[in-house]
Amino acid sequence: MRPPLLFIHGAFGQAAHFEPWLDYFRQAGYRGRAISLPGHGPSDAAALGKLRLADYLAAAAAAAQQFDQPPVVVGHSLGGLIALMLAAETDCAGAVLAGAPAPGLPPTRPTAFRFALPFVARVLAGLPVPPNPVAMRLLATHDLSSAESDEIIAQSGMESGLVLRKVAFANTTVDYEAIRCPILCLSGGADRIIPDYAARKIVAATMAEHVVFPGSGHWLIAGSLTGAVAAAVRGWLDRHFGAGPG
């Protein structure tokens, strides 16, 4: 039986952001679920004032253990980093990293930092940070239609300042040698957030397969891109785990 899929959203996100992929893979015969990380979907400012990256990882590990067999963990952005960390710490059938930052390296392009300046004090203090709709449109969803961008932004919420601080200062590590499952890295050729070196670092360390989508930005999990991006993931899954009913 093919492994189930566990979808993990990125910063400021929630499980609803993966609905297009859930629908796509269910129609393809795959089973799985998307989770909202602690404090997300809906936003819980009180919780996000205390939550750390380790809490997100623990929640993802608990979700993975609810399946009857190790899942393929599919993560977008920060969720991709969590998926990579999970693959190093627990038994996973595989990991798919869509627009993921690389452990131990600066997580964003320098041009993206200017949008974070109004929130630097909150991040440094570890306080919850609200989403920035202008930044999301210019950096994360610039290649999508206005309607799709608006829907994605409407589903976004606050993020833990403690988590953002840890990632922003590249204070993350992964034991690459502990990873035993296949890895697939997905990159947008027009990603304005994640630097090119992120996927190259992960690929070099894990021998992952790497697929770049020219002209696509950071939001590779958009519904309008399932015919290209999700289809590429399905092809990779079918090659590793077999086509046909899940």
PDB file of C-alpha atoms in Angstrom:
ATOM      1  CA  MET A   1       0.000   0.000   0.000  1.00  0.00           C
ATOM      2  CA  ARG A   2       1.292   3.445  -0.899  1.00  0.00           C
ATOM      3  CA  PRO A   3       2.143   5.672   2.069  1.00  0.00           C
ATOM      4  CA  PRO A   4      -0.251   8.399   3.210  1.00  0.00           C
ATOM      5  CA  LEU A   5       0.564  12.081   2.765  1.00  0.00           C
ATOM      6  CA  LEU A   6       0.953  14.581   5.596  1.00  0.00           C
ATOM      7  CA  PHE A   7       0.783  18.233   4.508  1.00  0.00           C
ATOM      8  CA  ILE A   8       2.397  20.964   6.635  1.00  0.00           C
ATOM      9  CA  HIS A   9       1.812  24.638   5.874  1.00  0.00           C
ATOM     10  CA  GLY A  10       4.279  27.489   6.130  1.00  0.00           C
ATOM     11  CA  ALA A  11       4.598  30.599   8.307  1.00  0.00           C
ATOM     12  CA  PHE A  12       1.395  32.612   8.723  1.00  0.00           C
ATOM     13  CA  GLY A  13      -0.490  29.674   7.219  1.00  0.00           C
ATOM     14  CA  GLN A  14      -3.011  27.006   8.099  1.00  0.00           C
ATOM     15  CA  ALA A  15      -4.225  23.637   6.803  1.00  0.00           C
ATOM     16  CA  ALA A  16      -6.687  25.309   4.413  1.00  0.00           C
ATOM     17  CA  HIS A  17      -3.789  26.487   2.259  1.00  0.00           C
ATOM     18  CA  PHE A  18      -3.265  22.858   1.224  1.00  0.00           C
ATOM     19  CA  GLU A  19      -6.892  22.212   0.206  1.00  0.00           C
ATOM     20  CA  PRO A  20      -6.072  22.314  -3.541  1.00  0.00           C
ATOM     21  CA  TRP A  21      -3.402  19.651  -3.070  1.00  0.00           C
ATOM     22  CA  LEU A  22      -5.599  17.531  -0.806  1.00  0.00           C
ATOM     23  CA  ASP A  23      -8.291  17.487  -3.487  1.00  0.00           C
ATOM     24  CA  TYR A  24      -5.765  16.746  -6.236  1.00  0.00           C
ATOM     25  CA  PHE A  25      -4.141  13.812  -4.469  1.00  0.00           C
ATOM     26  CA  ARG A  26      -7.412  12.346  -3.230  1.00  0.00           C
ATOM     27  CA  GLN A  27      -8.614  12.253  -6.821  1.00  0.00           C
ATOM     28  CA  ALA A  28      -5.347  10.537  -7.716  1.00  0.00           C
ATOM     29  CA  GLY A  29      -6.040   7.822  -5.133  1.00  0.00           C
ATOM     30  CA  TYR A  30      -3.752   9.040  -2.374  1.00  0.00           C
ATOM     31  CA  ARG A  31      -4.896   9.320   1.223  1.00  0.00           C
ATOM     32  CA  GLY A  32      -3.702  11.901   3.725  1.00  0.00           C
ATOM     33  CA  ARG A  33      -4.453  15.031   5.687  1.00  0.00           C
ATOM     34  CA  ALA A  34      -3.269  18.571   6.217  1.00  0.00           C
ATOM     35  CA  ILE A  35      -2.671  19.883   9.704  1.00  0.00           C
ATOM     36  CA  SER A  36      -2.722  23.359  11.170  1.00  0.00           C
ATOM     37  CA  LEU A  37       0.312  23.840  13.370  1.00  0.00           C
ATOM     38  CA  PRO A  38      -0.314  24.832  17.009  1.00  0.00           C
ATOM     39  CA  GLY A  39      -1.692  28.366  17.280  1.00  0.00           C
ATOM     40  CA  HIS A  40      -2.805  28.403  13.637  1.00  0.00           C
ATOM     41  CA  GLY A  41      -6.136  27.995  11.889  1.00  0.00           C
ATOM     42  CA  PRO A  42      -7.459  30.067  13.616  1.00  0.00           C
ATOM     43  CA  SER A  43      -4.709  32.241  15.057  1.00  0.00           C
ATOM     44  CA  ASP A  44      -4.243  32.068  18.798  1.00  0.00           C
ATOM     45  CA  ALA A  45      -2.124  35.050  19.820  1.00  0.00           C
ATOM     46  CA  ALA A  46      -1.743  33.853  23.421  1.00  0.00           C
ATOM     47  CA  ALA A  47      -0.425  30.484  22.286  1.00  0.00           C
ATOM     48  CA  LEU A  48       1.789  31.979  19.572  1.00  0.00           C
ATOM     49  CA  GLY A  49       3.473  34.120  22.217  1.00  0.00           C
ATOM     50  CA  LYS A  50       4.909  30.925  23.725  1.00  0.00           C
ATOM     51  CA  LEU A  51       5.210  28.456  20.851  1.00  0.00           C
ATOM     52  CA  ARG A  52       8.626  27.491  19.523  1.00  0.00           C
ATOM     53  CA  LEU A  53       9.831  25.561  16.496  1.00  0.00           C
ATOM     54  CA  ALA A  54      10.225  22.464  18.677  1.00  0.00           C
ATOM     55  CA  ASP A  55       6.492  22.644  19.437  1.00  0.00           C
ATOM     56  CA  TYR A  56       5.675  22.708  15.725  1.00  0.00           C
ATOM     57  CA  LEU A  57       7.952  19.730  15.127  1.00  0.00           C
ATOM     58  CA  ALA A  58       6.357  17.811  17.995  1.00  0.00           C
ATOM     59  CA  ALA A  59       2.882  18.480  16.584  1.00  0.00           C
ATOM     60  CA  ALA A  60       3.963  17.292  13.139  1.00  0.00           C
ATOM     61  CA  ALA A  61       5.518  14.146  14.632  1.00  0.00           C
ATOM     62  CA  ALA A  62       2.321  13.419  16.563  1.00  0.00           C
ATOM     63  CA  ALA A  63       0.270  13.818  13.376  1.00  0.00           C
ATOM     64  CA  ALA A  64       2.606  11.473  11.493  1.00  0.00           C
ATOM     65  CA  GLN A  65       2.205   8.807  14.157  1.00  0.00           C
ATOM     66  CA  GLN A  66      -1.571   8.798  13.697  1.00  0.00           C
ATOM     67  CA  PHE A  67      -1.233   7.044  10.333  1.00  0.00           C
ATOM     68  CA  ASP A  68      -1.058   3.273  10.020  1.00  0.00           C
ATOM     69  CA  GLN A  69       2.308   3.551   8.284  1.00  0.00           C
ATOM     70  CA  PRO A  70       5.034   6.216   7.951  1.00  0.00           C
ATOM     71  CA  PRO A  71       3.819   9.058   5.721  1.00  0.00           C
ATOM     72  CA  VAL A  72       5.384  11.126   3.015  1.00  0.00           C
ATOM     73  CA  VAL A  73       5.611  14.564   4.607  1.00  0.00           C
ATOM     74  CA  VAL A  74       4.864  17.432   2.235  1.00  0.00           C
ATOM     75  CA  GLY A  75       5.814  20.876   3.533  1.00  0.00           C
ATOM     76  CA  HIS A  76       5.613  24.352   2.079  1.00  0.00           C
ATOM     77  CA  SER A  77       8.099  27.069   3.077  1.00  0.00           C
ATOM     78  CA  LEU A  78       8.571  26.809   6.866  1.00  0.00           C
ATOM     79  CA  GLY A  79       6.563  23.594   6.633  1.00  0.00           C
ATOM     80  CA  GLY A  80       9.238  22.271   4.296  1.00  0.00           C
ATOM     81  CA  LEU A  81      11.893  22.908   6.921  1.00  0.00           C
ATOM     82  CA  ILE A  82       9.732  21.077   9.459  1.00  0.00           C
ATOM     83  CA  ALA A  83       9.291  18.189   7.015  1.00  0.00           C
ATOM     84  CA  LEU A  84      13.063  17.939   6.589  1.00  0.00           C
ATOM     85  CA  MET A  85      13.610  17.989  10.354  1.00  0.00           C
ATOM     86  CA  LEU A  86      10.908  15.348  10.799  1.00  0.00           C
ATOM     87  CA  ALA A  87      12.569  13.103   8.221  1.00  0.00           C
ATOM     88  CA  ALA A  88      15.780  13.271  10.261  1.00  0.00           C
ATOM     89  CA  GLU A  89      14.093  12.516  13.577  1.00  0.00           C
ATOM     90  CA  THR A  90      11.280  10.056  12.818  1.00  0.00           C
ATOM     91  CA  ASP A  91      10.398   7.298  10.390  1.00  0.00           C
ATOM     92  CA  CYS A  92       9.089   8.924   7.192  1.00  0.00           C
ATOM     93  CA  ALA A  93       8.449   7.276   3.842  1.00  0.00           C
ATOM     94  CA  GLY A  94       9.610  10.433   2.070  1.00  0.00           C
ATOM     95  CA  ALA A  95       9.649  14.209   2.211  1.00  0.00           C
ATOM     96  CA  VAL A  96       8.617  16.826  -0.322  1.00  0.00           C
ATOM     97  CA  LEU A  97       9.960  20.334   0.314  1.00  0.00           C
ATOM     98  CA  ALA A  98       8.248  23.154  -1.601  1.00  0.00           C
ATOM     99  CA  GLY A  99      10.079  26.473  -1.371  1.00  0.00           C
ATOM    100  CA  ALA A 100      11.782  25.477   1.873  1.00  0.00           C
ATOM    101  CA  PRO A 101      14.565  27.422   3.636  1.00  0.00           C
ATOM    102  CA  ALA A 102      17.784  25.539   4.315  1.00  0.00           C
ATOM    103  CA  PRO A 103      18.838  24.824   7.909  1.00  0.00           C
ATOM    104  CA  GLY A 104      21.623  27.027   9.171  1.00  0.00           C
ATOM    105  CA  LEU A 105      21.467  29.516   6.285  1.00  0.00           C
ATOM    106  CA  PRO A 106      19.753  32.933   5.968  1.00  0.00           C
ATOM    107  CA  PRO A 107      16.129  32.083   5.121  1.00  0.00           C
ATOM    108  CA  THR A 108      15.196  34.912   2.753  1.00  0.00           C
ATOM    109  CA  ARG A 109      16.566  37.070  -0.011  1.00  0.00           C
ATOM    110  CA  PRO A 110      17.982  40.431   1.202  1.00  0.00           C
ATOM    111  CA  THR A 111      15.287  42.334  -0.724  1.00  0.00           C
ATOM    112  CA  ALA A 112      12.608  40.621   1.368  1.00  0.00           C
ATOM    113  CA  PHE A 113      14.004  41.843   4.669  1.00  0.00           C
ATOM    114  CA  ARG A 114      12.775  45.410   4.137  1.00  0.00           C
ATOM    115  CA  PHE A 115       9.208  44.196   4.521  1.00  0.00           C
ATOM    116  CA  ALA A 116      10.117  42.732   7.901  1.00  0.00           C
ATOM    117  CA  LEU A 117      11.515  45.977   9.309  1.00  0.00           C
ATOM    118  CA  PRO A 118       8.217  47.136  10.908  1.00  0.00           C
ATOM    119  CA  PHE A 119       8.080  43.831  12.793  1.00  0.00           C
ATOM    120  CA  VAL A 120      11.725  43.483  13.843  1.00  0.00           C
ATOM    121  CA  ALA A 121      10.997  44.610  17.402  1.00  0.00           C
ATOM    122  CA  ARG A 122       8.218  42.038  17.759  1.00  0.00           C
ATOM    123  CA  VAL A 123      10.389  39.269  16.318  1.00  0.00           C
ATOM    124  CA  LEU A 124      13.312  40.125  18.580  1.00  0.00           C
ATOM    125  CA  ALA A 125      10.954  40.175  21.563  1.00  0.00           C
ATOM    126  CA  GLY A 126       9.396  36.882  20.526  1.00  0.00           C
ATOM    127  CA  LEU A 127       5.932  38.398  20.190  1.00  0.00           C
ATOM    128  CA  PRO A 128       3.306  37.140  17.701  1.00  0.00           C
ATOM    129  CA  VAL A 129       3.612  38.793  14.285  1.00  0.00           C
ATOM    130  CA  PRO A 130       0.610  39.613  12.082  1.00  0.00           C
ATOM    131  CA  PRO A 131       0.662  38.823   8.363  1.00  0.00           C
ATOM    132  CA  ASN A 132       1.595  41.635   5.980  1.00  0.00           C
ATOM    133  CA  PRO A 133      -0.818  41.561   3.000  1.00  0.00           C
ATOM    134  CA  VAL A 134       1.311  43.950   0.917  1.00  0.00           C
ATOM    135  CA  ALA A 135       4.416  41.832   1.428  1.00  0.00           C
ATOM    136  CA  MET A 136       2.526  38.640   0.634  1.00  0.00           C
ATOM    137  CA  ARG A 137       1.258  40.053  -2.661  1.00  0.00           C
ATOM    138  CA  LEU A 138       4.669  41.356  -3.705  1.00  0.00           C
ATOM    139  CA  LEU A 139       6.789  38.468  -2.447  1.00  0.00           C
ATOM    140  CA  ALA A 140       4.721  35.302  -2.115  1.00  0.00           C
ATOM    141  CA  THR A 141       1.783  35.452  -4.555  1.00  0.00           C
ATOM    142  CA  HIS A 142       2.978  37.932  -7.210  1.00  0.00           C
ATOM    143  CA  ASP A 143       2.712  35.372  -9.999  1.00  0.00           C
ATOM    144  CA  LEU A 144      -0.905  34.423  -9.192  1.00  0.00           C
ATOM    145  CA  SER A 145      -4.193  36.066 -10.121  1.00  0.00           C
ATOM    146  CA  SER A 146      -5.569  38.787  -7.852  1.00  0.00           C
ATOM    147  CA  ALA A 147      -8.490  36.566  -6.875  1.00  0.00           C
ATOM    148  CA  GLU A 148      -6.293  33.627  -5.915  1.00  0.00           C
ATOM    149  CA  SER A 149      -3.861  35.895  -4.088  1.00  0.00           C
ATOM    150  CA  ASP A 150      -6.717  37.472  -2.126  1.00  0.00           C
ATOM    151  CA  GLU A 151      -8.003  34.050  -1.077  1.00  0.00           C
ATOM    152  CA  ILE A 152      -4.575  32.928   0.114  1.00  0.00           C
ATOM    153  CA  ILE A 153      -4.047  36.133   2.091  1.00  0.00           C
ATOM    154  CA  ALA A 154      -7.525  35.892   3.637  1.00  0.00           C
ATOM    155  CA  GLN A 155      -6.613  32.442   4.974  1.00  0.00           C
ATOM    156  CA  SER A 156      -3.374  33.692   6.552  1.00  0.00           C
ATOM    157  CA  GLY A 157      -2.934  34.474  10.227  1.00  0.00           C
ATOM    158  CA  MET A 158      -0.418  35.432  12.882  1.00  0.00           C
ATOM    159  CA  GLU A 159       2.924  33.706  13.390  1.00  0.00           C
ATOM    160  CA  SER A 160       5.086  32.992  16.413  1.00  0.00           C
ATOM    161  CA  GLY A 161       7.811  35.590  16.850  1.00  0.00           C
ATOM    162  CA  LEU A 162       9.898  32.978  18.650  1.00  0.00           C
ATOM    163  CA  VAL A 163       9.791  30.732  15.591  1.00  0.00           C
ATOM    164  CA  LEU A 164      10.479  33.586  13.171  1.00  0.00           C
ATOM    165  CA  ARG A 165      13.428  34.717  15.292  1.00  0.00           C
ATOM    166  CA  LYS A 166      14.966  31.243  15.316  1.00  0.00           C
ATOM    167  CA  VAL A 167      14.609  30.839  11.566  1.00  0.00           C
ATOM    168  CA  ALA A 168      15.631  34.421  10.738  1.00  0.00           C
ATOM    169  CA  PHE A 169      18.902  34.021  12.616  1.00  0.00           C
ATOM    170  CA  ALA A 170      19.550  30.676  10.875  1.00  0.00           C
ATOM    171  CA  ASN A 171      19.531  28.986  14.273  1.00  0.00           C
ATOM    172  CA  THR A 172      18.279  25.682  12.890  1.00  0.00           C
ATOM    173  CA  THR A 173      20.075  22.406  12.317  1.00  0.00           C
ATOM    174  CA  VAL A 174      19.270  19.058  10.730  1.00  0.00           C
ATOM    175  CA  ASP A 175      21.170  15.795  11.063  1.00  0.00           C
ATOM    176  CA  TYR A 176      21.298  15.023   7.357  1.00  0.00           C
ATOM    177  CA  GLU A 177      23.044  11.703   7.955  1.00  0.00           C
ATOM    178  CA  ALA A 178      20.008  10.488   9.905  1.00  0.00           C
ATOM    179  CA  ILE A 179      17.692  10.904   6.893  1.00  0.00           C
ATOM    180  CA  ARG A 180      16.949   7.556   5.260  1.00  0.00           C
ATOM    181  CA  CYS A 181      13.985   8.442   3.039  1.00  0.00           C
ATOM    182  CA  PRO A 182      13.897   9.948  -0.479  1.00  0.00           C
ATOM    183  CA  ILE A 183      13.617  13.740  -0.701  1.00  0.00           C
ATOM    184  CA  LEU A 184      12.102  15.924  -3.394  1.00  0.00           C
ATOM    185  CA  CYS A 185      12.881  19.659  -3.492  1.00  0.00           C
ATOM    186  CA  LEU A 186      10.637  22.052  -5.415  1.00  0.00           C
ATOM    187  CA  SER A 187      11.690  25.602  -6.256  1.00  0.00           C
ATOM    188  CA  GLY A 188      10.031  28.505  -7.992  1.00  0.00           C
ATOM    189  CA  GLY A 189      12.291  30.095 -10.573  1.00  0.00           C
ATOM    190  CA  ALA A 190      10.773  33.467  -9.677  1.00  0.00           C
ATOM    191  CA  ASP A 191      10.678  32.946  -5.896  1.00  0.00           C
ATOM    192  CA  ARG A 192      11.220  36.337  -4.242  1.00  0.00           C
ATOM    193  CA  ILE A 193      11.561  34.932  -0.727  1.00  0.00           C
ATOM    194  CA  ILE A 194      13.699  31.783  -0.652  1.00  0.00           C
ATOM    195  CA  PRO A 195      17.243  32.168  -2.053  1.00  0.00           C
ATOM    196  CA  ASP A 196      18.488  29.836  -4.785  1.00  0.00           C
ATOM    197  CA  TYR A 197      21.125  28.405  -2.469  1.00  0.00           C
ATOM    198  CA  ALA A 198      18.507  26.902  -0.123  1.00  0.00           C
ATOM    199  CA  ALA A 199      17.508  24.025  -2.384  1.00  0.00           C
ATOM    200  CA  ARG A 200      21.096  23.560  -3.587  1.00  0.00           C
ATOM    201  CA  LYS A 201      22.234  23.117   0.021  1.00  0.00           C
ATOM    202  CA  ILE A 202      19.537  20.544   0.779  1.00  0.00           C
ATOM    203  CA  VAL A 203      20.086  18.688  -2.495  1.00  0.00           C
ATOM    204  CA  ALA A 204      23.833  18.496  -1.902  1.00  0.00           C
ATOM    205  CA  ALA A 205      23.317  17.166   1.612  1.00  0.00           C
ATOM    206  CA  THR A 206      20.575  14.626   0.835  1.00  0.00           C
ATOM    207  CA  MET A 207      21.015  13.742  -2.848  1.00  0.00           C
ATOM    208  CA  ALA A 208      17.425  14.907  -3.280  1.00  0.00           C
ATOM    209  CA  GLU A 209      15.728  15.232  -6.625  1.00  0.00           C
ATOM    210  CA  HIS A 210      15.256  18.908  -7.502  1.00  0.00           C
ATOM    211  CA  VAL A 211      12.583  20.361  -9.768  1.00  0.00           C
ATOM    212  CA  VAL A 212      12.506  24.066 -10.651  1.00  0.00           C
ATOM    213  CA  PHE A 213       9.376  25.729 -12.059  1.00  0.00           C
ATOM    214  CA  PRO A 214      10.468  28.708 -14.183  1.00  0.00           C
ATOM    215  CA  GLY A 215       8.242  31.741 -13.778  1.00  0.00           C
ATOM    216  CA  SER A 216       6.590  30.444 -10.604  1.00  0.00           C
ATOM    217  CA  GLY A 217       6.993  32.282  -7.322  1.00  0.00           C
ATOM    218  CA  HIS A 218       7.007  31.164  -3.710  1.00  0.00           C
ATOM    219  CA  TRP A 219       3.415  29.914  -3.484  1.00  0.00           C
ATOM    220  CA  LEU A 220       3.993  26.644  -5.301  1.00  0.00           C
ATOM    221  CA  ILE A 221       0.988  25.045  -3.566  1.00  0.00           C
ATOM    222  CA  ALA A 222      -1.512  27.371  -5.272  1.00  0.00           C
ATOM    223  CA  GLY A 223      -4.533  25.671  -6.781  1.00  0.00           C
ATOM    224  CA  SER A 224      -3.762  27.153 -10.198  1.00  0.00           C
ATOM    225  CA  LEU A 225      -0.388  25.373 -10.183  1.00  0.00           C
ATOM    226  CA  THR A 226      -1.558  21.864  -9.323  1.00  0.00           C
ATOM    227  CA  GLY A 227      -1.409  20.845 -12.983  1.00  0.00           C
ATOM    228  CA  ALA A 228       2.326  21.527 -12.953  1.00  0.00           C
ATOM    229  CA  VAL A 229       3.643  21.357  -9.397  1.00  0.00           C
ATOM    230  CA  ALA A 230       1.356  18.816  -7.731  1.00  0.00           C
ATOM    231  CA  ALA A 231       1.515  16.721 -10.906  1.00  0.00           C
ATOM    232  CA  ALA A 232       5.319  16.639 -10.648  1.00  0.00           C
ATOM    233  CA  VAL A 233       5.021  15.491  -7.036  1.00  0.00           C
ATOM    234  CA  ARG A 234       2.561  12.801  -8.067  1.00  0.00           C
ATOM    235  CA  GLY A 235       4.985  11.551 -10.711  1.00  0.00           C
ATOM    236  CA  TRP A 236       7.761  11.380  -8.118  1.00  0.00           C
ATOM    237  CA  LEU A 237       5.496   9.551  -5.673  1.00  0.00           C
ATOM    238  CA  ASP A 238       4.372   7.076  -8.323  1.00  0.00           C
ATOM    239  CA  ARG A 239       7.972   6.331  -9.259  1.00  0.00           C
ATOM    240  CA  HIS A 240       8.987   5.683  -5.653  1.00  0.00           C
ATOM    241  CA  PHE A 241       5.870   4.009  -4.282  1.00  0.00           C
ATOM    242  CA  GLY A 242       3.991   2.713  -7.312  1.00  0.00           C
ATOM    243  CA  ALA A 243       1.025   4.018  -9.266  1.00  0.00           C
ATOM    244  CA  GLY A 244      -2.526   2.861  -8.757  1.00  0.00           C
ATOM    245  CA  PRO A 245      -4.988   2.945  -5.831  1.00  0.00           C
ATOM    246  CA  GLY A 246      -3.565   3.958  -2.482  1.00  0.00           C
TER     247      GLY A 246
END
